PDB file of C-alpha atoms in Angstrom:
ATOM      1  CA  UNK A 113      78.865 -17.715 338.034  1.00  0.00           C
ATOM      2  CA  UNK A 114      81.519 -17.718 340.342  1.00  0.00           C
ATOM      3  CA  UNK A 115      84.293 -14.843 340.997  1.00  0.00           C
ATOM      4  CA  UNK A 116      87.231 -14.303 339.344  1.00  0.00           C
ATOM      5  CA  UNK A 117      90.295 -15.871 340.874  1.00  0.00           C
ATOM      6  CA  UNK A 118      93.246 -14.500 338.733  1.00  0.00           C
ATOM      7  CA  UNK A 119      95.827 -16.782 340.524  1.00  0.00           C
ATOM      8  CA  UNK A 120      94.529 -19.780 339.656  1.00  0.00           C
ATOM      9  CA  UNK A 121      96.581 -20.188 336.470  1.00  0.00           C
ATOM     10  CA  UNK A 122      99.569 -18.742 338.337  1.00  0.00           C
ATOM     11  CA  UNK A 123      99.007 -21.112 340.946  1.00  0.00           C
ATOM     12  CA  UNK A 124      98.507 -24.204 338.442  1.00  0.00           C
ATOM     13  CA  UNK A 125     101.810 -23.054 336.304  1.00  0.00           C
ATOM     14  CA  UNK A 126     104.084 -22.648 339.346  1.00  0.00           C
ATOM     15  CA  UNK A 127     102.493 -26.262 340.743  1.00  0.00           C
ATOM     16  CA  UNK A 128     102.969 -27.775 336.883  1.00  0.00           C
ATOM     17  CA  UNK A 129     105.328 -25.704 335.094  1.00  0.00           C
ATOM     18  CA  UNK A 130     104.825 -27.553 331.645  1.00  0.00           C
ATOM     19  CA  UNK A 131     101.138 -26.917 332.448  1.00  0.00           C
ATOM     20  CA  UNK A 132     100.429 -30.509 331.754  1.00  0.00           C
ATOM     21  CA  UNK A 133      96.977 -31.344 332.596  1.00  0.00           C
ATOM     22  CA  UNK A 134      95.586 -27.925 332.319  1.00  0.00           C
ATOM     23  CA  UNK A 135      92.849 -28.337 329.946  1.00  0.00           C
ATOM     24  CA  UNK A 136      91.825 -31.053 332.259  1.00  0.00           C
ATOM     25  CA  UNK A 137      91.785 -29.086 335.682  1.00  0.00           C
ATOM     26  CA  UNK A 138      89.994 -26.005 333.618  1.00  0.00           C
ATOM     27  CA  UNK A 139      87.194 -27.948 332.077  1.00  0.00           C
ATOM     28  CA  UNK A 140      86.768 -30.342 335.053  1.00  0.00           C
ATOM     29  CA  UNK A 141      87.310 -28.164 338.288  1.00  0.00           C
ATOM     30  CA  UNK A 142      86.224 -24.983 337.113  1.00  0.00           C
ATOM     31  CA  UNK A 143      83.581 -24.815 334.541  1.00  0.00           C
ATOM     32  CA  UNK A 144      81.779 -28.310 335.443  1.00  0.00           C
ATOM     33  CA  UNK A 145      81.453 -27.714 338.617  1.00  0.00           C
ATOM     34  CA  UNK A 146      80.224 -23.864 338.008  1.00  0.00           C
ATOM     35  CA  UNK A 147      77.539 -25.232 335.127  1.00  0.00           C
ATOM     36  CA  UNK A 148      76.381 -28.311 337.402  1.00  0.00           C
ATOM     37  CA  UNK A 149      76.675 -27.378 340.631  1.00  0.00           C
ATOM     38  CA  UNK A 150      74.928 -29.776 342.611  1.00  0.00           C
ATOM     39  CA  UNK A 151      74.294 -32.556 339.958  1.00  0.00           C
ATOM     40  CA  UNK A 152      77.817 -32.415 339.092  1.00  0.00           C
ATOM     41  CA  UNK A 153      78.387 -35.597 340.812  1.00  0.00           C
ATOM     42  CA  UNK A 154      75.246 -37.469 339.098  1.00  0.00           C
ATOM     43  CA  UNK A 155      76.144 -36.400 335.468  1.00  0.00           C
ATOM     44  CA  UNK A 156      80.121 -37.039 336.344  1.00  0.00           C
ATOM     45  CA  UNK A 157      79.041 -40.791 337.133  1.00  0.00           C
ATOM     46  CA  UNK A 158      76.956 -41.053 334.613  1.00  0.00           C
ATOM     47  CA  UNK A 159      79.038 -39.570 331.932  1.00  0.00           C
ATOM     48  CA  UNK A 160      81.675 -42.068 333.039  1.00  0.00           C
ATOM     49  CA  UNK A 161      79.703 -45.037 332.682  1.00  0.00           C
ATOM     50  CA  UNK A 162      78.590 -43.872 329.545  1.00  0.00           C
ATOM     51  CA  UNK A 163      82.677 -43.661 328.485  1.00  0.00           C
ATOM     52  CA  UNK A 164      82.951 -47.228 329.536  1.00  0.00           C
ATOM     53  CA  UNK A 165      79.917 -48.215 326.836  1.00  0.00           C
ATOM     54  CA  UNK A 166      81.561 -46.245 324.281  1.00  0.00           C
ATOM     55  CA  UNK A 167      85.329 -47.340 324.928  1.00  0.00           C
ATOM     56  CA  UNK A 168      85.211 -50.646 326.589  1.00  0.00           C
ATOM     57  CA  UNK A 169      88.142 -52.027 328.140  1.00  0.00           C
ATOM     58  CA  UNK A 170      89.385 -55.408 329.952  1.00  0.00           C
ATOM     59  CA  UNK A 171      90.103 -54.740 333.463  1.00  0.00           C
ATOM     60  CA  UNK A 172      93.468 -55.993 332.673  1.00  0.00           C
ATOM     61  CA  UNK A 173      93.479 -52.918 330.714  1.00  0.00           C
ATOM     62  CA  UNK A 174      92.262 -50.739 332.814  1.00  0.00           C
ATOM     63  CA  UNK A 175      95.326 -49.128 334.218  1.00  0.00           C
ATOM     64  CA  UNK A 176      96.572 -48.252 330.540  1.00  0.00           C
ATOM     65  CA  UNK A 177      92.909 -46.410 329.857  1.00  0.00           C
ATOM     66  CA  UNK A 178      93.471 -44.340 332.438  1.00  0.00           C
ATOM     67  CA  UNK A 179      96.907 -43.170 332.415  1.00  0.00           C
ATOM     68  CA  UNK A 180      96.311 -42.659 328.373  1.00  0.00           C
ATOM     69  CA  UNK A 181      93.772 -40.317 329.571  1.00  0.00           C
ATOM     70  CA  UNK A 182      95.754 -38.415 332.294  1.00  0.00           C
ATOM     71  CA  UNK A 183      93.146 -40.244 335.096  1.00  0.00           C
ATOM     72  CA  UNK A 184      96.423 -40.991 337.541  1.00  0.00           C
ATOM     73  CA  UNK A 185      97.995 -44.179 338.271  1.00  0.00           C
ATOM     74  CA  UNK A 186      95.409 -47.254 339.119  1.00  0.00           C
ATOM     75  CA  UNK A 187      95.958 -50.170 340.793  1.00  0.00           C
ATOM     76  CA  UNK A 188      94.035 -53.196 342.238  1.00  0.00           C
ATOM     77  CA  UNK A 189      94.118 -53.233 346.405  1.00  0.00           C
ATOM     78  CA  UNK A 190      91.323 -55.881 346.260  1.00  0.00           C
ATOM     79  CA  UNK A 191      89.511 -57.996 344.679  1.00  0.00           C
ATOM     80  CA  UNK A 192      86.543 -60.683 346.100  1.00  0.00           C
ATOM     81  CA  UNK A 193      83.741 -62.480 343.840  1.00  0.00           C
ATOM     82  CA  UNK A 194      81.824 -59.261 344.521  1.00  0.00           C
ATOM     83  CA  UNK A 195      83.976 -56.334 345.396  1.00  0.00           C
ATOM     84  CA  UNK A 196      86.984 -54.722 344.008  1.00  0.00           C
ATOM     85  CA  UNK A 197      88.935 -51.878 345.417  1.00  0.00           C
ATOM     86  CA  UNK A 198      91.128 -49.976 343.273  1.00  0.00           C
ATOM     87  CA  UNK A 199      93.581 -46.888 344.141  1.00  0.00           C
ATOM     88  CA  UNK A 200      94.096 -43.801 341.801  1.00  0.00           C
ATOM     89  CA  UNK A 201      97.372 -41.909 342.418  1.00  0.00           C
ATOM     90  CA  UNK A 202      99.931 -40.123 340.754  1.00  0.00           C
ATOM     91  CA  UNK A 203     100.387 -36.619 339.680  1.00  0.00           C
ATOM     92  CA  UNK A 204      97.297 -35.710 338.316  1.00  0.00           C
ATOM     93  CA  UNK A 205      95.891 -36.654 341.421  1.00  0.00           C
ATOM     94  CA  UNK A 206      98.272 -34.955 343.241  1.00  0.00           C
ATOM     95  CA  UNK A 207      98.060 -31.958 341.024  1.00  0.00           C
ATOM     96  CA  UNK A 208      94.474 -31.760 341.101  1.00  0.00           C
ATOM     97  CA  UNK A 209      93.748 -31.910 344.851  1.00  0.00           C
ATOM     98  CA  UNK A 210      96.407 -29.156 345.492  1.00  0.00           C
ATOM     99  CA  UNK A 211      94.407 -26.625 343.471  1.00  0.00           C
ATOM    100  CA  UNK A 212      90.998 -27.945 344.494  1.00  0.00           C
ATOM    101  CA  UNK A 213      90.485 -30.412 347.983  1.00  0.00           C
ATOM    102  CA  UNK A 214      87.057 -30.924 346.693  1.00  0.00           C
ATOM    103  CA  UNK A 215      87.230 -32.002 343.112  1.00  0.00           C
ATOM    104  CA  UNK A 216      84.969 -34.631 342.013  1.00  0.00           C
ATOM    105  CA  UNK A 217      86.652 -38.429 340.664  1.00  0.00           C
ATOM    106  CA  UNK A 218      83.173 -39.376 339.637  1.00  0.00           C
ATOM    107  CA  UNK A 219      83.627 -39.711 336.261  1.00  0.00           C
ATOM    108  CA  UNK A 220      86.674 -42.089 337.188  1.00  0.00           C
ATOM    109  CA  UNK A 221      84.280 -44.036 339.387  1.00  0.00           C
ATOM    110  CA  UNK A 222      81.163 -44.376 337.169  1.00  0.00           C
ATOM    111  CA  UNK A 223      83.963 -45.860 334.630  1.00  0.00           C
ATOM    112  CA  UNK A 224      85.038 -48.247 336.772  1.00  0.00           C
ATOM    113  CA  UNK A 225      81.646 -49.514 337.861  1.00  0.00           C
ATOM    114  CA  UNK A 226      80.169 -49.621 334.084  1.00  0.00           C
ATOM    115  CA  UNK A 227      83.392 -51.420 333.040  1.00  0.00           C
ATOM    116  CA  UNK A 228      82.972 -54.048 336.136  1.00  0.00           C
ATOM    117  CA  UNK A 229      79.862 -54.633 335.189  1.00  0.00           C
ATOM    118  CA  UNK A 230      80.360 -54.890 330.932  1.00  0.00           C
ATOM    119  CA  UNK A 231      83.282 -57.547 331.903  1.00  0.00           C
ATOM    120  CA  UNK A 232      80.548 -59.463 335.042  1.00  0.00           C
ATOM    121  CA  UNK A 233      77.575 -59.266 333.127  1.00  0.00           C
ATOM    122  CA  UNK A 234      76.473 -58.252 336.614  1.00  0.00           C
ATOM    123  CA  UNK A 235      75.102 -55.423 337.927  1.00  0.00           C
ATOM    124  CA  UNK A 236      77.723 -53.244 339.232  1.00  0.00           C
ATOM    125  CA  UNK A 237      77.804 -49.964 341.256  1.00  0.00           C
ATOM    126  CA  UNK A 238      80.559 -48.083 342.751  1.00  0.00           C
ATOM    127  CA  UNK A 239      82.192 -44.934 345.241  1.00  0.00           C
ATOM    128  CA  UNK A 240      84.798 -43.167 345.929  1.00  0.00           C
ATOM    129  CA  UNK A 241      86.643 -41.509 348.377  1.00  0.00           C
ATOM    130  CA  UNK A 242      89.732 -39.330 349.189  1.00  0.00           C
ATOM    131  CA  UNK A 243      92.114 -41.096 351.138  1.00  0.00           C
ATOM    132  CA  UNK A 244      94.435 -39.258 354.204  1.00  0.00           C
ATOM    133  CA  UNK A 245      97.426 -40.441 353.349  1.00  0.00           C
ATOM    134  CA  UNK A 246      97.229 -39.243 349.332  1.00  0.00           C
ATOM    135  CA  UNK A 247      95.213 -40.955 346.246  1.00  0.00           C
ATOM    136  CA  UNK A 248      91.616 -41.859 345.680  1.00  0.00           C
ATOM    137  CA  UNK A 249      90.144 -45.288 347.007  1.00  0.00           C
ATOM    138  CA  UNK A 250      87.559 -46.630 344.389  1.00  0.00           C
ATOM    139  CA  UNK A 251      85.212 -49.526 345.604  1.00  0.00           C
ATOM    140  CA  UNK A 252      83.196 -51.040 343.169  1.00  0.00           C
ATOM    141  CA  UNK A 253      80.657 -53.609 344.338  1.00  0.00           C
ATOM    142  CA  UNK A 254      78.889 -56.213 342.012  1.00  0.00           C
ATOM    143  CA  UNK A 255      75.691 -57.857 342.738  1.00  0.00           C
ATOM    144  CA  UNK A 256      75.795 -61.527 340.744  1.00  0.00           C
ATOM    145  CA  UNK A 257      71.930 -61.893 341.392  1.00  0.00           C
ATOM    146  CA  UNK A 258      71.331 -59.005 339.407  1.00  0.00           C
ATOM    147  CA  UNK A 259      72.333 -59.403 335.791  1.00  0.00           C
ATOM    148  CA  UNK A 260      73.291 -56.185 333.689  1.00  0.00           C
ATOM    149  CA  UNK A 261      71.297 -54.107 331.675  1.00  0.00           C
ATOM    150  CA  UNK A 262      71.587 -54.355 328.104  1.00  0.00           C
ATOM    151  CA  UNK A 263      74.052 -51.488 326.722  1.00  0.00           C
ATOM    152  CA  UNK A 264      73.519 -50.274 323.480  1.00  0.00           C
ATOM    153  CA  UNK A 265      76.903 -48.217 322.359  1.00  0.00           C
ATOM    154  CA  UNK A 266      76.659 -45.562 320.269  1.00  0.00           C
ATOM    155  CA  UNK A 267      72.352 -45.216 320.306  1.00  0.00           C
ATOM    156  CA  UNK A 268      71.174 -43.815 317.117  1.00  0.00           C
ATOM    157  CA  UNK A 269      68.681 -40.665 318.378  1.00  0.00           C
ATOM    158  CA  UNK A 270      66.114 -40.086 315.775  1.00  0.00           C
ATOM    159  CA  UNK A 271      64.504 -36.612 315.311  1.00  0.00           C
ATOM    160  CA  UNK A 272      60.873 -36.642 314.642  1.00  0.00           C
ATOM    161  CA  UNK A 273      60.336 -34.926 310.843  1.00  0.00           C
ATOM    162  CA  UNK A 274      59.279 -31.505 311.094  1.00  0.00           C
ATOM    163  CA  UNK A 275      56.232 -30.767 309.122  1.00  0.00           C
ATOM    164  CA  UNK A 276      57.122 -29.060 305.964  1.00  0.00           C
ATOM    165  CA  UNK A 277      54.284 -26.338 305.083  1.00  0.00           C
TER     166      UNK A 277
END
């Protein structure tokens, strides 16, 4: 469990006065990270590639996902027959870097790489990293010898029946 830091909401409403985004940075940069610790950037990617099965989007439509979901600003930088690099900025970027350098876009990335490879048909993968001069750089690299797993949205799970006595 980590320690109590009682100026972290102080910090967050002096940085965000509105406190837009707040249920975001809570959930995401504290308590994740605390439950997870070091698999928090395994389940992040998957549980954002998992959001692409469930909610698939165009990349055309891409940039509208994400800022309906507070995710920043994303744009294209470039794009080959096998890679695309996209940039997330904007304030919740911004926002959420001041109160934590090391908070995780994973679940951003995993996204982007499930949705890449939904729209290829490809196998895609993809990483991320912070960028010096502000914003997140997103690379997400598709292999077109490699087709994509089937994706099954929404699985049913089925519970084996207990044995009534």
């Amino acid at each position: 469990m980590s320690k109590q830091n009682p100026s972290d909401f102080n910090k967050y409403q002096a940085l965000v006065p509105d406190l837009t985004d707040w249920n975001n940075f809570i959930l995401r940069d504290e308590l994740l990270p605390d439950l997870l610790n070091d698999d928090l950037s395994d389940i992040l990617y998957w549980a954002g590639k998992n959001l692409a099965i469930k909610f698939p989007v165009t990349n055309s439509d891409l940039p509208a996902f994400f800022a309906a979901n507070h995710w920043g600003t994303l744009n294209k930088q470039k794009e080959s027959s096998q890679k695309v690099v996209w940039q997330l900025t904007g304030q919740p970027i911004n926002n959420r870097l001041k109160m934590n350098k090391d908070c995780e876009f994973m679940l951003e990335t995993g996204f982007l790489a499930q949705t890449q490879e939904q729209n290829s048909g490809s196998l895609s993968e993809a990483e991320s990293k912070k960028k010096l001069t502000g914003g997140i750089e997103i690379t997400v690299v598709t292999d077109p010898n490699q087709p994509a797993p089937e994706q099954i949205a929404n699985p049913t799970v089925v519970f084996p029946q207990s044995d009534p006595k």
